[in-house]
């Protein structure tokens, strides 16, 4: 009888051990999901998220010393008797160096530089009006500048307001500023962020040719931290549009047509570590800063020079093949060919954007 009791007791032990094991594993799993949930979600993205429909790609023909008339014909377009006016339309945060490069590069072709900045970030953090306080730096384009300030919203402590709402409001406010700049039907308008820079020869072609699609996305070569770290040609949000009364400022997909190899997109291409942290905490994806340690200057500097991800994220891809291909550090490039000419002409000032220049200042130069 005693032997049977012992046997029954032994059989009942596993459920208790299982319960204890689950009790110990549950907090471990919760902590793991909190710390790595985003990574897990991105890894399985090919299973839960379908890719957008592919663009219809337009070939882009260009070479030095080839006439614009010949280039128009190669694109099955015709030459115009006079060029269209171009309005460069951007919202601005703190990208002073890239703005200087952008405006010098595009100045020969742009009629008006329309720029709006806010006194807060998209996440509601108060910030200086960087452009206003550095406007003298852009005196070369003063007669073309149409400037506006968007009154931001200061977020209260612990606020969980969606930063995309404030971003959308600021982009919407650009419509009024663009009208005040004197744009007319048939003019070209560039809609992009400051760090999305069309190449000058792209603008020259589009302003001199008839037959250009009314809304044309620009495929930009994507770089991270500087032109030392080329990523791919995945940047597509920038557009050039033929203006009509129905045109509205947007930074999303607006057509199915994209113009190949049309410029540069340099993400997080800042001179100082202070500028990095302002963007990391202030832009619409600030939720990617999972821990305060992400904002440590030594960590950011190390990541820049390695070409690693600031947010310790997996690549945002729709197939496991592409995800695995892009895992790890971005490969360095020693090439400084086919970059903005103003950058090369002023290489000593912008060394941090070129191969071998990954070291950054601590604070932003005023």
Coordinates of C-alpha atoms in Angstrom, one line a residue:
X1 CA 0.0 0.0 0.0
X2 CA 2.8 2.3 0.9
X3 CA 4.5 1.6 -2.4
X4 CA 1.3 2.6 -4.3
X5 CA 1.1 5.9 -2.4
X6 CA 4.7 6.7 -3.3
X7 CA 4.0 6.0 -6.9
X8 CA 1.0 8.3 -7.0
X9 CA 3.0 11.1 -5.4
X10 CA 5.7 10.7 -8.0
X11 CA 3.2 10.9 -10.8
X12 CA 1.8 14.2 -9.5
X13 CA 5.2 15.9 -9.3
X14 CA 5.7 16.9 -13.0
X15 CA 2.7 19.3 -13.0
X16 CA 4.2 21.2 -10.1
X17 CA 7.6 21.3 -11.7
X18 CA 6.0 22.5 -14.9
X19 CA 4.1 25.2 -13.1
X20 CA 7.3 26.4 -11.4
X21 CA 9.2 26.4 -14.7
X22 CA 6.4 28.5 -16.3
X23 CA 6.5 30.8 -13.4
X24 CA 10.2 31.4 -13.8
X25 CA 10.1 31.6 -17.6
X26 CA 7.1 34.1 -17.9
X27 CA 9.0 37.2 -16.7
X28 CA 12.0 36.2 -18.8
X29 CA 9.7 36.0 -21.9
X30 CA 8.1 39.3 -21.0
X31 CA 11.4 41.1 -20.6
X32 CA 12.6 39.5 -23.9
X33 CA 9.6 40.6 -25.8
X34 CA 9.9 44.2 -24.4
X35 CA 13.6 44.4 -25.4
X36 CA 13.5 42.4 -28.6
X37 CA 9.8 42.5 -29.7
X38 CA 10.5 45.0 -32.5
X39 CA 13.3 42.7 -33.8
X40 CA 11.1 39.7 -33.6
X41 CA 8.3 41.5 -35.4
X42 CA 10.6 42.8 -38.2
X43 CA 12.2 39.3 -38.6
X44 CA 8.7 37.9 -39.4
X45 CA 7.6 40.9 -41.5
X46 CA 7.7 38.8 -44.7
X47 CA 4.9 36.7 -43.2
X48 CA 2.6 39.4 -42.0
X49 CA 3.2 42.4 -44.4
X50 CA 2.8 42.4 -48.1
X51 CA 5.1 44.6 -50.2
X52 CA 3.6 47.6 -52.1
X53 CA 3.0 47.3 -55.8
X54 CA 6.2 47.9 -57.7
X55 CA 6.9 51.2 -59.5
X56 CA 7.0 51.5 -63.3
X57 CA 10.6 52.5 -63.7
X58 CA 11.7 55.1 -66.3
X59 CA 15.3 54.8 -67.5
X60 CA 17.4 57.8 -67.0
X61 CA 19.9 58.9 -69.7
X62 CA 22.7 61.3 -68.9
X63 CA 26.3 62.0 -69.8
X64 CA 28.4 65.1 -69.7
X65 CA 28.6 67.2 -72.9
X66 CA 25.4 65.8 -74.3
X67 CA 22.8 68.4 -75.2
X68 CA 19.5 68.6 -73.3
X69 CA 17.6 68.3 -76.6
X70 CA 19.3 65.0 -77.3
X71 CA 18.5 63.8 -73.8
X72 CA 14.9 64.8 -74.1
X73 CA 14.6 62.7 -77.3
X74 CA 16.2 59.7 -75.6
X75 CA 13.4 59.8 -73.0
X76 CA 10.8 60.1 -75.7
X77 CA 10.1 63.7 -74.7
X78 CA 10.4 66.9 -76.7
X79 CA 12.4 70.0 -76.0
X80 CA 10.6 73.1 -74.7
X81 CA 11.1 76.6 -76.0
X82 CA 11.9 77.8 -72.5
X83 CA 12.4 76.0 -69.2
X84 CA 9.8 75.6 -66.5
X85 CA 10.2 77.4 -63.2
X86 CA 11.1 75.1 -60.3
X87 CA 10.0 75.5 -56.7
X88 CA 12.0 73.5 -54.1
X89 CA 9.6 72.8 -51.3
X90 CA 10.9 71.3 -48.0
X91 CA 10.2 71.2 -44.3
X92 CA 13.4 71.7 -42.2
X93 CA 14.6 70.6 -38.8
X94 CA 18.3 71.0 -38.1
X95 CA 20.1 69.7 -41.3
X96 CA 22.1 72.9 -41.9
X97 CA 25.1 71.3 -43.6
X98 CA 22.9 69.3 -46.0
X99 CA 20.7 72.3 -46.7
X100 CA 23.8 74.4 -47.7
X101 CA 24.9 71.6 -50.1
X102 CA 21.3 71.2 -51.4
X103 CA 20.7 74.8 -52.2
X104 CA 24.1 75.4 -53.7
X105 CA 23.6 72.4 -55.9
X106 CA 20.1 73.3 -57.1
X107 CA 20.5 77.1 -57.2
X108 CA 21.1 77.4 -60.9
X109 CA 17.8 75.7 -61.7
X110 CA 15.4 76.7 -58.8
X111 CA 13.3 79.9 -58.9
X112 CA 12.1 79.7 -55.3
X113 CA 13.4 77.9 -52.2
X114 CA 10.3 77.3 -50.1
X115 CA 11.3 76.3 -46.5
X116 CA 9.3 75.8 -43.3
X117 CA 10.6 75.0 -39.9
X118 CA 8.9 74.6 -36.5
X119 CA 9.8 75.5 -32.9
X120 CA 9.2 71.9 -31.8
X121 CA 10.1 68.5 -33.1
X122 CA 7.4 66.1 -34.3
X123 CA 7.5 64.5 -30.8
X124 CA 6.8 67.9 -29.2
X125 CA 10.2 68.7 -27.9
X126 CA 11.0 72.4 -28.0
X127 CA 13.9 73.3 -30.3
X128 CA 15.5 76.5 -31.7
X129 CA 14.6 77.8 -35.1
X130 CA 17.9 76.7 -36.6
X131 CA 17.4 78.2 -40.1
X132 CA 16.3 81.6 -38.8
X133 CA 19.3 81.9 -36.6
X134 CA 21.7 80.8 -39.4
X135 CA 20.0 82.6 -42.3
X136 CA 23.1 84.6 -43.1
X137 CA 24.8 81.4 -44.1
X138 CA 22.3 81.2 -47.0
X139 CA 22.7 84.8 -48.3
X140 CA 23.7 83.5 -51.7
X141 CA 20.0 82.5 -52.2
X142 CA 18.3 85.2 -50.2
X143 CA 16.3 86.6 -53.1
X144 CA 14.8 83.2 -53.7
X145 CA 13.9 82.2 -50.1
X146 CA 10.3 82.0 -49.0
X147 CA 10.4 81.1 -45.3
X148 CA 7.7 80.2 -42.9
X149 CA 7.4 79.1 -39.2
X150 CA 5.0 76.4 -38.1
X151 CA 3.8 76.8 -34.5
X152 CA 4.6 73.4 -32.9
X153 CA 3.0 71.8 -29.9
X154 CA 4.9 71.2 -26.7
X155 CA 4.3 67.6 -25.5
X156 CA 3.5 67.2 -21.8
X157 CA 5.6 64.8 -19.8
X158 CA 4.5 61.2 -20.4
X159 CA 2.5 62.3 -23.4
X160 CA 1.8 59.5 -26.0
X161 CA 0.6 61.7 -28.8
X162 CA 1.2 60.4 -32.3
X163 CA 4.2 62.3 -33.8
X164 CA 2.9 61.5 -37.3
X165 CA -0.1 63.8 -36.6
X166 CA 2.2 66.8 -36.0
X167 CA 4.3 65.9 -39.0
X168 CA 1.2 65.7 -41.2
X169 CA 0.0 69.1 -40.0
X170 CA 3.3 70.7 -40.8
X171 CA 3.5 69.2 -44.2
X172 CA -0.1 70.4 -44.8
X173 CA 0.9 73.9 -43.9
X174 CA 3.4 73.9 -46.7
X175 CA 0.6 74.3 -49.2
X176 CA -0.2 77.8 -48.0
X177 CA 3.5 78.8 -48.1
X178 CA 3.9 77.4 -51.6
X179 CA 1.0 79.5 -52.8
X180 CA 2.5 82.6 -51.2
X181 CA 5.7 81.9 -53.1
X182 CA 3.8 82.6 -56.4
X183 CA 3.7 79.2 -58.0
X184 CA 1.6 78.9 -61.1
X185 CA 0.0 76.1 -63.2
X186 CA 2.7 74.3 -65.2
X187 CA 5.6 75.1 -62.8
X188 CA 7.6 72.2 -61.3
X189 CA 7.5 71.6 -57.6
X190 CA 10.0 69.4 -55.7
X191 CA 8.4 67.7 -52.6
X192 CA 11.1 66.1 -50.5
X193 CA 12.9 66.2 -47.2
X194 CA 16.1 68.3 -46.8
X195 CA 18.3 65.2 -47.0
X196 CA 16.7 64.0 -50.2
X197 CA 18.6 65.9 -52.9
X198 CA 17.7 65.7 -56.6
X199 CA 20.8 65.8 -58.9
X200 CA 21.1 69.1 -60.9
X201 CA 21.1 67.4 -64.3
X202 CA 17.8 65.7 -63.3
X203 CA 16.2 69.1 -62.7
X204 CA 17.6 70.5 -65.9
X205 CA 16.2 67.7 -67.9
X206 CA 12.7 67.9 -66.3
X207 CA 12.4 71.6 -66.7
X208 CA 13.5 71.6 -70.4
X209 CA 11.4 68.6 -71.6
X210 CA 7.8 68.3 -72.5
X211 CA 6.0 65.0 -72.0
X212 CA 7.3 64.5 -68.5
X213 CA 4.8 62.5 -66.3
X214 CA 2.7 65.0 -64.1
X215 CA 3.9 63.2 -60.9
X216 CA 7.3 61.6 -61.0
X217 CA 8.9 59.9 -58.0
X218 CA 12.6 60.1 -57.8
X219 CA 14.8 57.1 -57.1
X220 CA 17.6 58.4 -54.9
X221 CA 20.8 56.6 -54.0
X222 CA 20.5 56.0 -50.2
X223 CA 23.4 56.7 -47.9
X224 CA 23.7 56.4 -44.1
X225 CA 25.7 58.8 -41.9
X226 CA 27.8 60.0 -44.8
X227 CA 28.6 59.2 -48.4
X228 CA 31.0 56.6 -47.1
X229 CA 28.2 54.2 -46.4
X230 CA 26.0 53.6 -49.5
X231 CA 23.0 51.4 -48.7
X232 CA 21.0 50.9 -51.9
X233 CA 18.5 52.6 -54.2
X234 CA 15.5 52.2 -52.0
X235 CA 14.6 55.9 -51.5
X236 CA 11.5 56.8 -53.4
X237 CA 9.4 59.4 -51.4
X238 CA 10.8 62.5 -53.1
X239 CA 8.7 63.7 -56.1
X240 CA 8.8 66.3 -58.9
X241 CA 5.3 67.4 -60.0
X242 CA 3.9 69.6 -62.6
X243 CA 1.8 72.0 -60.5
X244 CA -2.0 72.2 -60.8
X245 CA -4.7 73.6 -58.5
X246 CA -5.2 70.1 -57.1
X247 CA -1.5 69.7 -56.2
X248 CA -1.0 69.1 -52.4
X249 CA 2.2 68.7 -50.4
X250 CA 2.7 65.1 -49.5
X251 CA 5.7 62.8 -48.7
X252 CA 4.1 59.5 -49.6
X253 CA 3.3 57.5 -52.7
X254 CA 1.5 59.6 -55.3
X255 CA 2.0 57.7 -58.5
X256 CA 3.3 54.4 -59.9
X257 CA 6.1 56.0 -62.0
X258 CA 9.7 56.5 -60.7
X259 CA 12.7 58.1 -62.4
X260 CA 15.8 56.0 -62.0
X261 CA 19.0 57.2 -60.3
X262 CA 17.9 60.8 -59.8
X263 CA 19.9 62.0 -56.9
X264 CA 21.0 61.3 -53.3
X265 CA 19.4 60.6 -49.9
X266 CA 21.8 61.0 -47.0
X267 CA 20.1 59.8 -43.8
X268 CA 21.5 61.0 -40.4
X269 CA 24.3 62.8 -42.2
X270 CA 25.1 65.2 -39.3
X271 CA 28.3 66.9 -38.3
X272 CA 27.8 66.5 -34.5
X273 CA 26.5 63.8 -32.1
X274 CA 24.2 66.4 -30.6
X275 CA 22.4 66.6 -33.9
X276 CA 22.0 62.8 -34.0
X277 CA 20.3 62.7 -30.6
X278 CA 17.9 65.6 -31.6
X279 CA 16.7 63.7 -34.6
X280 CA 16.6 60.3 -32.8
X281 CA 14.3 61.8 -30.2
X282 CA 12.4 64.2 -32.4
X283 CA 11.4 62.5 -35.6
X284 CA 8.3 60.4 -36.1
X285 CA 10.1 57.1 -35.5
X286 CA 11.4 58.2 -32.1
X287 CA 9.7 55.1 -30.6
X288 CA 12.8 53.2 -31.9
X289 CA 14.8 54.6 -29.1
X290 CA 14.1 51.7 -26.7
X291 CA 16.6 52.6 -24.1
X292 CA 18.4 55.8 -22.9
X293 CA 21.7 54.0 -23.7
X294 CA 20.8 54.4 -27.4
X295 CA 21.5 58.2 -27.0
X296 CA 25.0 57.7 -25.5
X297 CA 27.5 59.7 -27.5
X298 CA 30.2 57.1 -27.4
X299 CA 27.8 54.4 -28.6
X300 CA 26.6 56.6 -31.5
X301 CA 30.1 57.5 -32.5
X302 CA 31.1 53.8 -32.5
X303 CA 28.0 52.9 -34.6
X304 CA 28.7 55.6 -37.2
X305 CA 32.2 54.4 -37.8
X306 CA 31.1 50.8 -38.1
X307 CA 28.1 51.5 -40.3
X308 CA 25.8 49.7 -37.9
X309 CA 22.1 50.5 -37.1
X310 CA 21.5 53.3 -34.5
X311 CA 18.4 51.6 -33.2
X312 CA 19.7 48.0 -33.3
X313 CA 17.0 47.0 -35.8
X314 CA 16.8 44.4 -38.5
X315 CA 16.4 45.7 -42.1
X316 CA 12.9 46.7 -43.1
X317 CA 12.4 44.2 -45.9
X318 CA 9.5 42.2 -47.3
X319 CA 11.4 39.0 -48.1
X320 CA 13.7 36.9 -46.0
X321 CA 16.2 36.9 -48.9
X322 CA 16.5 40.7 -48.9
X323 CA 16.6 40.9 -45.1
X324 CA 19.4 38.4 -44.8
X325 CA 21.3 40.2 -47.6
X326 CA 21.2 43.5 -45.7
X327 CA 21.9 42.2 -42.2
X328 CA 25.1 43.4 -40.6
X329 CA 27.1 46.5 -41.0
X330 CA 26.9 48.7 -44.2
X331 CA 29.9 48.1 -46.4
X332 CA 32.2 51.1 -46.6
X333 CA 32.9 52.8 -50.0
X334 CA 36.1 54.6 -50.8
X335 CA 34.5 56.3 -53.8
X336 CA 33.7 60.0 -53.8
X337 CA 32.7 60.0 -57.4
X338 CA 29.2 61.2 -58.7
X339 CA 28.5 63.1 -55.5
X340 CA 27.2 66.7 -55.2
X341 CA 29.8 69.0 -56.8
X342 CA 29.5 71.6 -54.0
X343 CA 30.4 68.9 -51.5
X344 CA 33.6 68.0 -53.5
X345 CA 34.5 71.7 -54.0
X346 CA 34.3 72.3 -50.3
X347 CA 35.6 68.9 -49.1
X348 CA 37.7 70.4 -46.3
X349 CA 34.6 71.9 -44.7
X350 CA 32.5 68.7 -45.2
X351 CA 35.1 66.1 -44.5
X352 CA 32.7 64.3 -42.2
X353 CA 30.5 63.4 -45.2
X354 CA 33.3 61.8 -47.2
X355 CA 35.3 58.5 -47.0
X356 CA 37.5 58.4 -43.9
X357 CA 35.6 61.2 -42.1
X358 CA 33.4 59.2 -39.6
X359 CA 34.6 61.0 -36.5
X360 CA 32.0 63.6 -35.3
X361 CA 32.0 66.7 -33.1
X362 CA 30.2 66.4 -29.8
X363 CA 28.0 69.5 -30.1
X364 CA 26.6 71.4 -33.0
X365 CA 28.6 74.3 -34.3
X366 CA 26.6 77.5 -34.1

